[in-house]
PDB file of C-alpha atoms in Angstrom:
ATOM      1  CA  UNK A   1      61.421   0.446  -6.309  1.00  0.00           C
ATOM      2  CA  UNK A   2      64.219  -1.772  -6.396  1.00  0.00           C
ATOM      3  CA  UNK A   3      67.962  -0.642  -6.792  1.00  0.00           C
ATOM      4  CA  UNK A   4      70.665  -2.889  -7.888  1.00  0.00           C
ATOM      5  CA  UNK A   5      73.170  -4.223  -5.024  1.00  0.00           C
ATOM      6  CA  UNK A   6      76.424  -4.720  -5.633  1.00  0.00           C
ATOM      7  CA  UNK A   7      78.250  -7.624  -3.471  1.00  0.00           C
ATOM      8  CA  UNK A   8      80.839  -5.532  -1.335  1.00  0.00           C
ATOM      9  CA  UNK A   9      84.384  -5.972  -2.616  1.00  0.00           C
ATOM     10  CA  UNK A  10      87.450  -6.616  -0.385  1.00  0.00           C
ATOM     11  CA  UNK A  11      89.000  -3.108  -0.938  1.00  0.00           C
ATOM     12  CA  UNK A  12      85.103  -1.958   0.934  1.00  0.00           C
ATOM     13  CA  UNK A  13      85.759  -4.420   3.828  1.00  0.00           C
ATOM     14  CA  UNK A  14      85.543  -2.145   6.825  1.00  0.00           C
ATOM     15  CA  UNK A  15      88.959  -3.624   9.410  1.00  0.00           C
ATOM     16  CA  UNK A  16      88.521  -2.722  13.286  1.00  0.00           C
ATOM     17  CA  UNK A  17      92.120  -3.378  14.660  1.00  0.00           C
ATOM     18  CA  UNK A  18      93.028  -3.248  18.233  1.00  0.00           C
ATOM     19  CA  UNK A  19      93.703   0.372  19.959  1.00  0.00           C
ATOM     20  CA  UNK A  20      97.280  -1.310  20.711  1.00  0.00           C
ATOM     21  CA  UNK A  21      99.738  -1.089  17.971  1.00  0.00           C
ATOM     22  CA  UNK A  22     102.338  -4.200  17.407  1.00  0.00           C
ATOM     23  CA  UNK A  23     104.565  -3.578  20.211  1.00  0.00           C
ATOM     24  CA  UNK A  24     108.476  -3.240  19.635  1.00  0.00           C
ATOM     25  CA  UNK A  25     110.560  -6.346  20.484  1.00  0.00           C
ATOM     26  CA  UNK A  26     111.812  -5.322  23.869  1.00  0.00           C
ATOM     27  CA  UNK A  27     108.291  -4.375  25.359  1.00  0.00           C
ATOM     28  CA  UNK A  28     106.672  -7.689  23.984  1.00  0.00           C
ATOM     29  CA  UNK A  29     109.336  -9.816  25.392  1.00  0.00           C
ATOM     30  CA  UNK A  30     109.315  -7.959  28.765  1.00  0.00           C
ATOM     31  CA  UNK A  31     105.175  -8.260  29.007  1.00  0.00           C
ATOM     32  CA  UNK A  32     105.685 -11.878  28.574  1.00  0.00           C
ATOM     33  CA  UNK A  33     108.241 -12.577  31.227  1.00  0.00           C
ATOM     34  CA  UNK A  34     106.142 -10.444  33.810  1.00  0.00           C
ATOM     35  CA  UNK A  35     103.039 -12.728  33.012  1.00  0.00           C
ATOM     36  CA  UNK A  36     104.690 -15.330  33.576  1.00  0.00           C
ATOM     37  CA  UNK A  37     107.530 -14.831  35.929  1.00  0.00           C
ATOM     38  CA  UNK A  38     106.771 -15.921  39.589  1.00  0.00           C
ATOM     39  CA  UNK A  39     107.026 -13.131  42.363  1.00  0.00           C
ATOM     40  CA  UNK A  40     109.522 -14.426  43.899  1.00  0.00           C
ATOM     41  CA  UNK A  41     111.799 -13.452  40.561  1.00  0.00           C
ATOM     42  CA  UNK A  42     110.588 -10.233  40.367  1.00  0.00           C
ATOM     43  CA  UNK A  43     111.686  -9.443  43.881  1.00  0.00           C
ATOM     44  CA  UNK A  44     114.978 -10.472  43.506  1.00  0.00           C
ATOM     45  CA  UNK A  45     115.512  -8.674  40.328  1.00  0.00           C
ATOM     46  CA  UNK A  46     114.043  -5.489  42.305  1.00  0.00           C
ATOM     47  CA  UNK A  47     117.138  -6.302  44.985  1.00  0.00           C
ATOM     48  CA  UNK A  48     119.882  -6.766  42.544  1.00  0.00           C
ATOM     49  CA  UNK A  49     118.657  -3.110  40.787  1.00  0.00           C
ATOM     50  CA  UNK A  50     118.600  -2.120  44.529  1.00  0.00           C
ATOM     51  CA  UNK A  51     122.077  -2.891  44.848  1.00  0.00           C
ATOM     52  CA  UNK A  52     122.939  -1.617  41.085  1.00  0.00           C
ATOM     53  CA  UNK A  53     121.629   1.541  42.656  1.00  0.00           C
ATOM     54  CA  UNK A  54     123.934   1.803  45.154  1.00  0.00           C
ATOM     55  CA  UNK A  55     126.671   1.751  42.762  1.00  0.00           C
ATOM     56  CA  UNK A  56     124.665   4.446  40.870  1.00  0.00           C
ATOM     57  CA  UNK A  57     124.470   6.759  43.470  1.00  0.00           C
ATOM     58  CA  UNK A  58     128.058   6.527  45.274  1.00  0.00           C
ATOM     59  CA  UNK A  59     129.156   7.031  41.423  1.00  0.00           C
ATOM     60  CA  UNK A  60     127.046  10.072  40.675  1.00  0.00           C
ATOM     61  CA  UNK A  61     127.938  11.723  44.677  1.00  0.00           C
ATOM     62  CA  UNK A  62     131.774  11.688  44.101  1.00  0.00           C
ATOM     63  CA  UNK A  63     133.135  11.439  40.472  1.00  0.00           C
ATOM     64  CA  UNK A  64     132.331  14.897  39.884  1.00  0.00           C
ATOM     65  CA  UNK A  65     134.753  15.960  42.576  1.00  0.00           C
ATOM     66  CA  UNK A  66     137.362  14.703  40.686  1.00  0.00           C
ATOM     67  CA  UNK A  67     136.811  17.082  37.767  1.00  0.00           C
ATOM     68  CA  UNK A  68     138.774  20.117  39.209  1.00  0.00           C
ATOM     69  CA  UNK A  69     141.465  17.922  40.207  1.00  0.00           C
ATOM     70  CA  UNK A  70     141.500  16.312  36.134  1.00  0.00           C
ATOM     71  CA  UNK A  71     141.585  19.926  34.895  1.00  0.00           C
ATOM     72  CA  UNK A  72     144.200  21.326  36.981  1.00  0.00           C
ATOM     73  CA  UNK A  73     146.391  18.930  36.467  1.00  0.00           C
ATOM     74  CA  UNK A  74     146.146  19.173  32.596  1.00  0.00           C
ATOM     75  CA  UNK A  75     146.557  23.265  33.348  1.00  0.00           C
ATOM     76  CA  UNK A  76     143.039  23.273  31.814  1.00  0.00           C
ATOM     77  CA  UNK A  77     140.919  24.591  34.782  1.00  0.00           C
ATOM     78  CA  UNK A  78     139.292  27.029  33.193  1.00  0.00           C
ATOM     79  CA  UNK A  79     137.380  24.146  31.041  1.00  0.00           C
ATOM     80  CA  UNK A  80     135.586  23.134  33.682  1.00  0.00           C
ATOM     81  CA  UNK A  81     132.360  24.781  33.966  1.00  0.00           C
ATOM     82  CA  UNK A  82     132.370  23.897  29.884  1.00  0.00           C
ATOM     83  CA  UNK A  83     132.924  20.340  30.586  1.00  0.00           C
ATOM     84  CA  UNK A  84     130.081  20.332  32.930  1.00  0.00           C
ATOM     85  CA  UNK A  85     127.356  21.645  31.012  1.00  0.00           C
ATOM     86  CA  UNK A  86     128.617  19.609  28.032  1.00  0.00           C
ATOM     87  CA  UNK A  87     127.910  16.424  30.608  1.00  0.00           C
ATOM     88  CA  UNK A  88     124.465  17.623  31.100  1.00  0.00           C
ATOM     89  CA  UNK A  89     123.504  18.085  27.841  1.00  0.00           C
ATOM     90  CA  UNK A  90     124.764  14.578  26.925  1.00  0.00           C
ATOM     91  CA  UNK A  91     123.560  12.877  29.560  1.00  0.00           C
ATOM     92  CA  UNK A  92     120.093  14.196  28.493  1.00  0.00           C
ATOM     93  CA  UNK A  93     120.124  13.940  24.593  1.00  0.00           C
ATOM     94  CA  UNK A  94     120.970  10.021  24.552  1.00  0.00           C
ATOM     95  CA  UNK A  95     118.102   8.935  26.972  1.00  0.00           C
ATOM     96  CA  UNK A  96     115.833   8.664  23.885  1.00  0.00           C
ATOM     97  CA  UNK A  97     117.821   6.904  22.042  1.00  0.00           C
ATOM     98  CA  UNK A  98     118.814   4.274  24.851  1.00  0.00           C
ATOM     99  CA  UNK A  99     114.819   3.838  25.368  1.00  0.00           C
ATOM    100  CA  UNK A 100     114.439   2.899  21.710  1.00  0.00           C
ATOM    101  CA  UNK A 101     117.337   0.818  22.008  1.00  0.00           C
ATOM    102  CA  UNK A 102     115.796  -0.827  24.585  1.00  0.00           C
ATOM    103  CA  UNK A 103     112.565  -1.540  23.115  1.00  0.00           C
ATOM    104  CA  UNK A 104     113.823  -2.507  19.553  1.00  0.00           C
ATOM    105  CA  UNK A 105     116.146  -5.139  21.454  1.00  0.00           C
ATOM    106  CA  UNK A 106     115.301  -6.326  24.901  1.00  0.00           C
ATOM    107  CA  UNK A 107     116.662  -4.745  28.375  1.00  0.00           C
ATOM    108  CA  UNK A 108     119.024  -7.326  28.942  1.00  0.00           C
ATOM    109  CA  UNK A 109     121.563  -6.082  25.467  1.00  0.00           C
ATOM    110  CA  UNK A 110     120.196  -2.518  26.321  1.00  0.00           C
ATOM    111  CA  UNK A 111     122.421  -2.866  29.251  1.00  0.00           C
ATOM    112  CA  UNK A 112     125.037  -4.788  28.617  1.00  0.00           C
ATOM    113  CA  UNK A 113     125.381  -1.867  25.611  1.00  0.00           C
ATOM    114  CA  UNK A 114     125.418   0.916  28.302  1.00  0.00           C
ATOM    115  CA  UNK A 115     127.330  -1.517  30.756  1.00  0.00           C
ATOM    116  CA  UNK A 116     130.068  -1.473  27.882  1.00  0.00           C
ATOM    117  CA  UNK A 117     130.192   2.442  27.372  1.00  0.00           C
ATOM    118  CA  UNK A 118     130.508   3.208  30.758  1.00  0.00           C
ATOM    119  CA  UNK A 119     133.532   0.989  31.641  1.00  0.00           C
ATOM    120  CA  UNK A 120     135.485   2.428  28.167  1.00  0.00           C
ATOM    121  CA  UNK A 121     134.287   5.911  29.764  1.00  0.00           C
ATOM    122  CA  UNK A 122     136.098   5.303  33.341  1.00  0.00           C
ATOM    123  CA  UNK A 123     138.989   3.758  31.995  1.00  0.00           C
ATOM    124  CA  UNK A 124     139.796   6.382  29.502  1.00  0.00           C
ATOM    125  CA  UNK A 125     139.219   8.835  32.112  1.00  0.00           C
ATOM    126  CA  UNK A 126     141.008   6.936  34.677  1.00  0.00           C
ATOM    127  CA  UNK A 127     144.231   6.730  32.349  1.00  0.00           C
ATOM    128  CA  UNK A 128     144.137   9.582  29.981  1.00  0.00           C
ATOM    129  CA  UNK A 129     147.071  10.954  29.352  1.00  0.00           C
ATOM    130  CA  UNK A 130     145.625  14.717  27.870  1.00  0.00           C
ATOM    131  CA  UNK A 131     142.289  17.065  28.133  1.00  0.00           C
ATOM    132  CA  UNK A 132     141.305  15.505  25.198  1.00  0.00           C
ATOM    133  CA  UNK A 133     141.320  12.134  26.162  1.00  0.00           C
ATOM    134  CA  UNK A 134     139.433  13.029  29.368  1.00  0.00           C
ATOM    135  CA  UNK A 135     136.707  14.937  27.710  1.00  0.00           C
ATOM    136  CA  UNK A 136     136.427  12.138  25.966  1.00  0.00           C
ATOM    137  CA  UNK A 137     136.321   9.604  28.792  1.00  0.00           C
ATOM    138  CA  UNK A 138     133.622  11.895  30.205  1.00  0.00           C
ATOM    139  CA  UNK A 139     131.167  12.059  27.547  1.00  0.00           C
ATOM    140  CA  UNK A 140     131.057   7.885  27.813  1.00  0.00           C
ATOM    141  CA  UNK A 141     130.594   8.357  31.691  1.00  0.00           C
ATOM    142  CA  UNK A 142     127.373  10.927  30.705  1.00  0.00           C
ATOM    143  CA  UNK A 143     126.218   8.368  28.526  1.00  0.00           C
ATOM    144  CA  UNK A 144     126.693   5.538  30.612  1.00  0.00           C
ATOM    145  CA  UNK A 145     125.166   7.215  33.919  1.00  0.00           C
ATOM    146  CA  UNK A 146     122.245   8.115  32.010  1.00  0.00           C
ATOM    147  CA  UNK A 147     121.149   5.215  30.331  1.00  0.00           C
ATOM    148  CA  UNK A 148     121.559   3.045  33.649  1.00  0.00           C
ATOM    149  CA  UNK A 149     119.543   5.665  35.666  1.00  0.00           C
ATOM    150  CA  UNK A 150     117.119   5.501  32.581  1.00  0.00           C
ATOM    151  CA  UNK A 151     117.209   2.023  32.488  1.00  0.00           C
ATOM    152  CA  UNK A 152     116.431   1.146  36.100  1.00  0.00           C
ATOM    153  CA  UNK A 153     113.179   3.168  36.122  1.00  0.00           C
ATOM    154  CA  UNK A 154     111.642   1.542  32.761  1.00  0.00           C
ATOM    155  CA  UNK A 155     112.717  -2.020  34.245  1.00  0.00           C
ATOM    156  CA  UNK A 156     110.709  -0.996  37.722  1.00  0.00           C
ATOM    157  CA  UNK A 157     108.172   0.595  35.676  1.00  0.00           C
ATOM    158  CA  UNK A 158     107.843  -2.676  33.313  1.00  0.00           C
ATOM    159  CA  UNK A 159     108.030  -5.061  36.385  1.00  0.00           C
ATOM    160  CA  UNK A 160     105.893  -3.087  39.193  1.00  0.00           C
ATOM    161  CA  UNK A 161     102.260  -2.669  39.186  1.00  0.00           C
ATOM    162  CA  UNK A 162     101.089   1.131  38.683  1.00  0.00           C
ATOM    163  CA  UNK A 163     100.496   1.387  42.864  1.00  0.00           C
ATOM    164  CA  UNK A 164     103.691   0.484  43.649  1.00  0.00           C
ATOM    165  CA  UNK A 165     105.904   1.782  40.947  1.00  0.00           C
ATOM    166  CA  UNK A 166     106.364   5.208  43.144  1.00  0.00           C
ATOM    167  CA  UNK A 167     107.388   3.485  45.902  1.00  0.00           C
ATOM    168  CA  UNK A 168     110.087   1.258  44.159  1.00  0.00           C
ATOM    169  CA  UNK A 169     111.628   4.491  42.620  1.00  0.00           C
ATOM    170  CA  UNK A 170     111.927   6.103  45.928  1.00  0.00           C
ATOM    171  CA  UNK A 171     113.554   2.737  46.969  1.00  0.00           C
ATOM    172  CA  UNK A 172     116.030   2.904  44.830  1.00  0.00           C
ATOM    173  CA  UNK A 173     116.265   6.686  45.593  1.00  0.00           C
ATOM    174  CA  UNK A 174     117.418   5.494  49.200  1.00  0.00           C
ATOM    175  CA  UNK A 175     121.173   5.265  48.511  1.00  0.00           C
ATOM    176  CA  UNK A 176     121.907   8.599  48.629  1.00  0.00           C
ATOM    177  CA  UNK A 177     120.538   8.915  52.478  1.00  0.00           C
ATOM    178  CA  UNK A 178     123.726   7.510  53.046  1.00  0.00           C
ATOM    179  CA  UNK A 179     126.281   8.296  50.453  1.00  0.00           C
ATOM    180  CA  UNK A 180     125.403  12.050  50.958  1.00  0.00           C
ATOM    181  CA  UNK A 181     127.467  11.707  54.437  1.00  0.00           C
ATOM    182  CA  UNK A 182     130.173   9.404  53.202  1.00  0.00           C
ATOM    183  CA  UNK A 183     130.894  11.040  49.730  1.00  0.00           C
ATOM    184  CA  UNK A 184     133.248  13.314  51.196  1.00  0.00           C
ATOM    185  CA  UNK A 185     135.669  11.051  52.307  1.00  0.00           C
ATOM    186  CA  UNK A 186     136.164   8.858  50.401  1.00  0.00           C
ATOM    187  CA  UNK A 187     136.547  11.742  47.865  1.00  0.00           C
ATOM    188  CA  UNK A 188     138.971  12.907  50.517  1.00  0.00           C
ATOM    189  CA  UNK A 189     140.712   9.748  50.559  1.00  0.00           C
ATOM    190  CA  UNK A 190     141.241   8.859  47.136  1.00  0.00           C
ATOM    191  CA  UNK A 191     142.547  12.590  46.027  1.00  0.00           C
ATOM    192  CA  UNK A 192     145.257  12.344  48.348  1.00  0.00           C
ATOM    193  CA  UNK A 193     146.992   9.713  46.684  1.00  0.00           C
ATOM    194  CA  UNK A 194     145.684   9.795  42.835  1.00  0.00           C
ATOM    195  CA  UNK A 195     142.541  11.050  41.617  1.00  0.00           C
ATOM    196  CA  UNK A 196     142.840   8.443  38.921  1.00  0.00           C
ATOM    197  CA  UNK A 197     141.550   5.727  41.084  1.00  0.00           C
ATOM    198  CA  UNK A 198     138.539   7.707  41.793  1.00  0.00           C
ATOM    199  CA  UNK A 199     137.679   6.893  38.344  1.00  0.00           C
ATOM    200  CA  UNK A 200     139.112   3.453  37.825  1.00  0.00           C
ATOM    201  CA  UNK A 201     137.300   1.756  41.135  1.00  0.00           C
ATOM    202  CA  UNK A 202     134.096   2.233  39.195  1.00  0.00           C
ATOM    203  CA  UNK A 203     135.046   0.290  36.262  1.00  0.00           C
ATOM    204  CA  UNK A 204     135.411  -2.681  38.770  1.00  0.00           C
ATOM    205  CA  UNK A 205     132.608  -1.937  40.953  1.00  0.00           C
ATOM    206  CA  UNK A 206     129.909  -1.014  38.698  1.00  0.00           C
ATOM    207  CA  UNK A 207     129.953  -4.545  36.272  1.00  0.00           C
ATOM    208  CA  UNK A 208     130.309  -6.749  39.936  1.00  0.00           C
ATOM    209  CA  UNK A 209     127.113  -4.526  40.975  1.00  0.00           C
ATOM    210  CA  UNK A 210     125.163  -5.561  37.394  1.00  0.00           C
ATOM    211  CA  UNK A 211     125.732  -8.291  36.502  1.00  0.00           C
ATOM    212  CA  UNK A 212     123.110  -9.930  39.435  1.00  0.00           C
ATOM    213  CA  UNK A 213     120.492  -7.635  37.748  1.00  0.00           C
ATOM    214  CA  UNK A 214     121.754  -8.327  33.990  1.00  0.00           C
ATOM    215  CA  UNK A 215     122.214 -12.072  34.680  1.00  0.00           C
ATOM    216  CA  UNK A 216     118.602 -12.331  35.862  1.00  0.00           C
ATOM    217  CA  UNK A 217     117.577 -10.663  32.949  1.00  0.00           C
ATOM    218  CA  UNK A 218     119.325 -12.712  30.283  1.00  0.00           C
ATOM    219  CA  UNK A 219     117.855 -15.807  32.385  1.00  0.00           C
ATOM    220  CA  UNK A 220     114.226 -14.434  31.625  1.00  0.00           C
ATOM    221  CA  UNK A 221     115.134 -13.620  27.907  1.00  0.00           C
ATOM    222  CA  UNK A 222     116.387 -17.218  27.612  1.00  0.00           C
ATOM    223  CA  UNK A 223     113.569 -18.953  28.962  1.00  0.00           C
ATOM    224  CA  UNK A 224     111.242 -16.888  26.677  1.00  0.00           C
ATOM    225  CA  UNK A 225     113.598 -18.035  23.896  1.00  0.00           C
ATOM    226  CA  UNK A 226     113.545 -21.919  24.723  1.00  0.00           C
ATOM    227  CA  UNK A 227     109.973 -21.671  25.778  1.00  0.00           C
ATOM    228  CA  UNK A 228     110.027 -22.970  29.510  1.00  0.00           C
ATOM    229  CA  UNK A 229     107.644 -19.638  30.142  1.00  0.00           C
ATOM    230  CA  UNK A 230     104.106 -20.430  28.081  1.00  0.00           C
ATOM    231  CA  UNK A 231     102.806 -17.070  27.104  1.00  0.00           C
ATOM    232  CA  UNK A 232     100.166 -15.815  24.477  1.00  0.00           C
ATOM    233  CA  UNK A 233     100.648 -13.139  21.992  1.00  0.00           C
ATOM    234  CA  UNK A 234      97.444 -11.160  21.096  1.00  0.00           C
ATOM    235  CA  UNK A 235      96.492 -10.765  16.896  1.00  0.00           C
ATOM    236  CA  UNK A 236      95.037  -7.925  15.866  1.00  0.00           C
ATOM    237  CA  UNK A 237      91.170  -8.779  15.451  1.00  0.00           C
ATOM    238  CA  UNK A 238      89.889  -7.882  11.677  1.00  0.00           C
ATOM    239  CA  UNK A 239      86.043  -7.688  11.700  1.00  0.00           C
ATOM    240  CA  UNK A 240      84.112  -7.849   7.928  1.00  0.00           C
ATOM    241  CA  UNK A 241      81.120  -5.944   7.799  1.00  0.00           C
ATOM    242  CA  UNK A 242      78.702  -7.226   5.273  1.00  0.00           C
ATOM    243  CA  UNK A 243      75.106  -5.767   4.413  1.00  0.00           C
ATOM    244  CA  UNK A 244      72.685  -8.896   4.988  1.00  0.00           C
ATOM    245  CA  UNK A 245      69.863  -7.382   3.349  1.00  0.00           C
ATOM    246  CA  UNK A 246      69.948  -7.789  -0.372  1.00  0.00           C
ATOM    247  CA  UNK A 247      66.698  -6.058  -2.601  1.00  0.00           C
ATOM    248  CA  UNK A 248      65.186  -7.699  -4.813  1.00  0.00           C
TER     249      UNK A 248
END
């Protein structure tokens, strides 16, 4: 008994694409440069986040000492448990939106944009003249804290294999062994003379700490653009099916 065939049209092509999904900007562009990138690179960007870590954690163990002293002196003390939780809260929301900003771009403008929101955050704080104008200083210091804490761990996760990617967190973790013990004086230091300066040191310290790790960055992005790194990008595979036996 025969039955008519009919030739399979396009619109009936069966397509098989790759599990992986076309990857954002940043994440393509990062995958390359690790490829590619000798060791020796990737060790000293691990040391420059090493040291931006340092920064990090010095920041993070004394600025909020400085609070109570900000509040009292604008005769608005009783803001301060408000202004804390408002910190938190910030400093949690924006992650997801730096890590998108990160991938859409590259890591390199990711933090130079976070870079740039936390120095207008310490200087504000460090010379605002009202609550206001702290509060607002503050919310910028959330969001830059954040997305630098965020950012280190995707750059360690993107340039560390999985087996070692625990141990290069904890590295950076490391810091605070030390700044635990000296936190308190310099906190003790600085608030004798003008809590200001507890908040304007870091918007000198912090860019001399990233720019190593932000420099070596760009360098990678650039030699991607120019292509002195040779890398491959992967195409979806598209597989026709077609019936091979035809009745006659």
């Amino acid at each position: 008994m025969s039955q008519d065939f009919k030739e399979p049209s396009l619109e009936s092509h069966t397509f098989e694409h790759d599990t992986e999904e076309q990857k954002p900007r940043g994440v393509a562009r990062i995958e390359a440069v690790k490829q590619t990138l000798d060791k020796r690179y990737i060790l000293v960007l691990i040391l420059s986040l090493y040291l931006c870590s340092w920064t990090y954690a010095l920041d993070s163990s004394t600025t909020y000492s400085y609070q109570p002293y900000a509040t009292s002196q604008f005769d608005r003390h009783s803001m301060l448990s408000t202004l804390s939780i408002a910190n938190s809260i910030i400093g949690a929301v924006c992650k997801p939106f730096i890590a998108k900003i990160s991938d859409m771009t590259s890591r390199a403008v990711a933090y130079m944009f976070i870079l740039v929101l936390y120095i207008i955050g310490f200087v504000i704080a460090a010379c605002s003249p009202t609550i206001s104008a702290y509060v607002i200083g503050s919310v910028f210091i959330a969001i830059g804290q954040s997305g630098i804490d965020l950012l280190n761990s995707i750059l360690v996760a993107d340039m560390t294999p999985l087996r070692w990617r625990a141990t290069v967190n904890g590295l950076l973790s490391t810091p605070y062994l030390c700044t635990t013990w000296v936190a308190g004086y310099i906190v003790q230091n600085i608030t004798t003379t003008n809590w200001r300066w507890g908040y304007g040191m870091f918007a000198i310290i912090t860019p001399a700490a990233l720019i190593p790790a932000i420099g070596m960055i760009f360098w990678m992005d650039h030699k991607i653009n120019y292509g002195t790194f040779k890398f491959s990008i992967k195409l979806p595979q598209i597989t026709v099916g077609k019936s091979m036996n035809n009745p006659r």
